[in-house]
mmCIF file of C-alpha atoms in Angstrom:
data_model
loop_
_atom_site.group_PDB
_atom_site.id
_atom_site.type_symbol
_atom_site.label_atom_id
_atom_site.label_comp_id
_atom_site.label_asym_id
_atom_site.label_seq_id
_atom_site.Cartn_x
_atom_site.Cartn_y
_atom_site.Cartn_z
ATOM 1 C CA MET A 1 0.015 0.252 -0.025
ATOM 2 C CA ILE A 2 1.570 3.346 -1.098
ATOM 3 C CA ARG A 3 0.547 6.030 0.947
ATOM 4 C CA SER A 4 0.609 9.557 -0.575
ATOM 5 C CA ALA A 5 2.338 12.087 1.147
ATOM 6 C CA GLN A 6 0.273 15.026 2.364
ATOM 7 C CA TRP A 7 1.918 18.429 3.412
ATOM 8 C CA ARG A 8 0.288 19.175 6.893
ATOM 9 C CA ARG A 9 0.713 22.667 8.803
ATOM 10 C CA PRO A 10 2.112 22.080 12.339
ATOM 11 C CA GLY A 11 -0.468 22.330 14.869
ATOM 12 C CA ASN A 12 -3.980 23.325 13.990
ATOM 13 C CA SER A 13 -3.132 26.647 12.149
ATOM 14 C CA ARG A 14 -5.019 27.227 9.043
ATOM 15 C CA GLY A 15 -3.962 30.949 8.440
ATOM 16 C CA PHE A 16 -4.941 34.324 9.909
ATOM 17 C CA THR A 17 -8.135 34.976 11.604
ATOM 18 C CA LEU A 18 -10.469 37.865 10.295
ATOM 19 C CA ILE A 19 -9.802 39.448 13.595
ATOM 20 C CA GLU A 20 -6.033 39.332 13.189
ATOM 21 C CA LEU A 21 -6.398 40.773 9.489
ATOM 22 C CA LEU A 22 -8.675 43.797 10.921
ATOM 23 C CA ILE A 23 -6.151 44.759 13.723
ATOM 24 C CA VAL A 24 -3.351 44.684 10.878
ATOM 25 C CA ILE A 25 -5.586 46.937 8.735
ATOM 26 C CA VAL A 26 -6.507 49.374 11.657
ATOM 27 C CA ILE A 27 -2.752 49.525 12.706
ATOM 28 C CA VAL A 28 -1.701 50.463 9.073
ATOM 29 C CA GLY A 29 -4.402 52.953 8.902
ATOM 30 C CA ILE A 30 -3.370 54.579 12.157
ATOM 31 C CA MET A 31 0.047 54.927 10.750
ATOM 32 C CA ALA A 32 -0.907 56.347 7.389
ATOM 33 C CA GLY A 33 -3.136 58.724 9.156
ATOM 34 C CA MET A 34 -0.075 60.086 11.630
ATOM 35 C CA ALA A 35 2.173 60.207 8.435
ATOM 36 C CA SER A 36 -0.179 62.357 6.373
ATOM 37 C CA LEU A 37 -0.572 64.594 9.539
ATOM 38 C CA SER A 38 3.160 65.246 9.707
ATOM 39 C CA LEU A 39 3.347 66.511 6.142
ATOM 40 C CA PRO A 40 3.194 70.399 5.774
ATOM 41 C CA ASP A 41 0.669 72.306 4.432
ATOM 42 C CA LYS A 42 1.685 73.441 1.173
ATOM 43 C CA ALA A 43 -0.727 76.652 1.286
ATOM 44 C CA SER A 44 0.718 77.594 4.608
ATOM 45 C CA GLN A 45 4.357 77.277 3.727
ATOM 46 C CA ASN A 46 3.788 79.186 0.448
ATOM 47 C CA TRP A 47 2.125 82.052 2.456
ATOM 48 C CA LEU A 48 4.867 82.022 4.887
ATOM 49 C CA THR A 49 7.450 82.080 2.295
ATOM 50 C CA ARG A 50 5.949 84.948 0.234
ATOM 51 C CA LEU A 51 5.751 87.270 3.422
ATOM 52 C CA GLU A 52 9.258 86.466 4.629
ATOM 53 C CA GLN A 53 10.552 87.376 0.962
ATOM 54 C CA LEU A 54 8.569 90.386 1.294
ATOM 55 C CA THR A 55 9.945 91.297 4.536
ATOM 56 C CA ALA A 56 13.527 90.609 3.338
ATOM 57 C CA SER A 57 12.888 92.768 0.152
ATOM 58 C CA LEU A 58 11.670 96.107 2.369
ATOM 59 C CA ASN A 59 14.806 95.669 4.828
ATOM 60 C CA TYR A 60 17.190 95.377 1.685
ATOM 61 C CA ALA A 61 15.378 98.362 0.045
ATOM 62 C CA GLN A 62 15.618 100.289 3.234
ATOM 63 C CA GLU A 63 19.395 99.757 3.652
ATOM 64 C CA GLU A 64 20.006 100.188 -0.020
ATOM 65 C CA SER A 65 18.013 103.498 -0.145
ATOM 66 C CA LEU A 66 19.926 104.948 3.072
ATOM 67 C CA SER A 67 23.491 103.903 1.527
ATOM 68 C CA ARG A 68 22.615 105.590 -1.885
ATOM 69 C CA GLY A 69 21.165 108.517 -0.528
ATOM 70 C CA SER A 70 18.252 108.090 -3.011
ATOM 71 C CA PRO A 71 14.691 107.091 -1.804
ATOM 72 C CA MET A 72 12.788 103.950 -2.933
ATOM 73 C CA TRP A 73 9.149 103.186 -2.813
ATOM 74 C CA ALA A 74 7.348 99.911 -2.528
ATOM 75 C CA MET A 75 3.947 99.272 -3.524
ATOM 76 C CA VAL A 76 2.021 96.467 -1.941
ATOM 77 C CA ASP A 77 -1.553 95.619 -2.656
ATOM 78 C CA GLN A 78 -3.869 92.414 -2.990
ATOM 79 C CA ASN A 79 -2.052 91.592 -6.297
ATOM 80 C CA GLY A 80 1.745 91.586 -4.928
ATOM 81 C CA TRP A 81 4.264 94.108 -4.477
ATOM 82 C CA ARG A 82 6.756 96.336 -6.642
ATOM 83 C CA PHE A 83 9.456 98.499 -6.083
ATOM 84 C CA PHE A 84 10.258 102.051 -7.808
ATOM 85 C CA ARG A 85 12.966 104.465 -7.826
ATOM 86 C CA ARG A 86 12.928 108.202 -9.408
ATOM 87 C CA ASP A 87 14.742 108.487 -12.680
ATOM 88 C CA ARG A 88 16.578 111.730 -13.652
ATOM 89 C CA PHE A 89 13.274 113.017 -14.664
ATOM 90 C CA GLU A 90 11.700 112.624 -11.408
ATOM 91 C CA LYS A 91 9.369 109.941 -12.747
ATOM 92 C CA LEU A 92 8.764 106.845 -10.715
ATOM 93 C CA GLN A 93 10.247 103.865 -12.608
ATOM 94 C CA GLN A 94 9.900 100.474 -11.618
ATOM 95 C CA ILE A 95 12.958 98.210 -10.420
ATOM 96 C CA ASN A 96 13.542 94.842 -11.856
ATOM 97 C CA HIS A 97 17.127 94.264 -10.783
ATOM 98 C CA PRO A 98 18.569 92.833 -8.645
ATOM 99 C CA GLU A 99 16.027 90.029 -8.294
ATOM 100 C CA VAL A 100 15.280 90.999 -4.721
ATOM 101 C CA PHE A 101 13.261 94.118 -6.131
ATOM 102 C CA ALA A 102 11.646 92.383 -8.993
ATOM 103 C CA PRO A 103 7.927 92.687 -9.036
ATOM 104 C CA ALA A 104 6.270 89.623 -7.347
ATOM 105 C CA GLU A 105 2.725 88.172 -7.169
ATOM 106 C CA TRP A 106 1.019 86.634 -4.284
ATOM 107 C CA GLU A 107 0.388 82.845 -5.255
ATOM 108 C CA MET A 108 -2.817 82.697 -3.154
ATOM 109 C CA PRO A 109 -5.832 85.137 -2.641
ATOM 110 C CA MET A 110 -4.612 87.971 -0.276
ATOM 111 C CA ARG A 111 -6.403 90.694 1.504
ATOM 112 C CA THR A 112 -4.419 93.934 2.393
ATOM 113 C CA LEU A 113 -4.929 97.627 1.764
ATOM 114 C CA PRO A 114 -3.108 99.101 -0.944
ATOM 115 C CA THR A 115 -0.034 100.942 0.635
ATOM 116 C CA GLU A 116 2.581 103.082 -0.672
ATOM 117 C CA ILE A 117 5.871 103.102 1.399
ATOM 118 C CA GLN A 118 8.688 105.341 0.942
ATOM 119 C CA LEU A 119 12.169 103.853 1.753
ATOM 120 C CA GLY A 120 15.147 105.589 2.863
ATOM 121 C CA GLU A 121 13.594 109.004 3.014
ATOM 122 C CA ASP A 122 15.073 109.344 6.699
ATOM 123 C CA ALA A 123 17.111 107.007 9.164
ATOM 124 C CA TYR A 124 14.408 107.417 11.691
ATOM 125 C CA PRO A 125 10.960 106.724 9.715
ATOM 126 C CA THR A 126 7.579 106.551 11.204
ATOM 127 C CA PRO A 127 6.254 103.315 12.489
ATOM 128 C CA LEU A 128 4.233 101.499 10.155
ATOM 129 C CA THR A 129 1.970 98.226 10.008
ATOM 130 C CA LEU A 130 1.030 96.364 6.993
ATOM 131 C CA GLU A 131 -1.799 93.916 7.636
ATOM 132 C CA PHE A 132 -2.359 90.536 5.576
ATOM 133 C CA MET A 133 -5.350 88.246 5.397
ATOM 134 C CA SER A 134 -5.839 85.075 3.799
ATOM 135 C CA MET A 135 -8.166 82.434 4.538
ATOM 136 C CA GLU A 136 -8.286 82.099 8.296
ATOM 137 C CA ARG A 137 -4.603 83.465 8.505
ATOM 138 C CA ARG A 138 -3.650 86.730 9.635
ATOM 139 C CA ALA A 139 -0.017 88.597 9.618
ATOM 140 C CA GLN A 140 1.486 91.907 10.089
ATOM 141 C CA ILE A 141 4.756 93.385 8.724
ATOM 142 C CA ASN A 142 5.681 96.074 11.277
ATOM 143 C CA ARG A 143 8.418 99.115 10.706
ATOM 144 C CA ASP A 144 9.716 100.044 13.732
ATOM 145 C CA ARG A 145 11.213 103.830 14.306
ATOM 146 C CA PHE A 146 14.692 102.510 13.090
ATOM 147 C CA GLY A 147 13.400 101.628 9.749
ATOM 148 C CA HIS A 148 13.624 97.733 10.299
ATOM 149 C CA PHE A 149 10.717 95.510 9.021
ATOM 150 C CA ARG A 150 9.759 92.472 11.148
ATOM 151 C CA LEU A 151 6.954 89.881 10.281
ATOM 152 C CA HIS A 152 4.345 88.896 12.950
ATOM 153 C CA PHE A 153 1.561 86.114 12.770
ATOM 154 C CA GLU A 154 -1.663 86.233 14.888
#
C-alpha cells in the first residue's frame, strides 16, 4: 500500500483569522494617518515664504536707499508688490534688478490695503503696520522707528 505524502501545517493553524487581519489593517491605517498629519500644509508654507520674502525685500530696500542716499518706493496690494525709484526726470520707474526688487505676485488670494511705502527717506522713519489676511491666517509686517521691518503672525 502506497501512502500519498500530504503536506501538513504544524498544529491546528490554518492561516490568519479575520480579527488578526482587521487589527493589522487598523494599525496600518493609524500609521498612514499619522504620516499625513506630519506633512506640511503647502498653502501655509507658500504664504509664509512669500511674507518672509516681502519682509526681506523691504529691509534690503531700506538699507540700499539709505546707503545710496536716494529713496525708493514699495507698492504693496492684494496682487503683490513692486519697487520703484525716481529717474533723472523725477518719474517713478519700476525696478526689476537685482532680483530682490523684481515685481512679485501672491500665489494665493491675499487681502491687504493698497499701501505705498517710501524707503530711505529718513534714518528714523515713522512706524508703519501692514496687515495681511488670507483664509483664516493673519499676519502683520511692522516697521519700527529705526526702519527695520519684522513679520508677526497672529
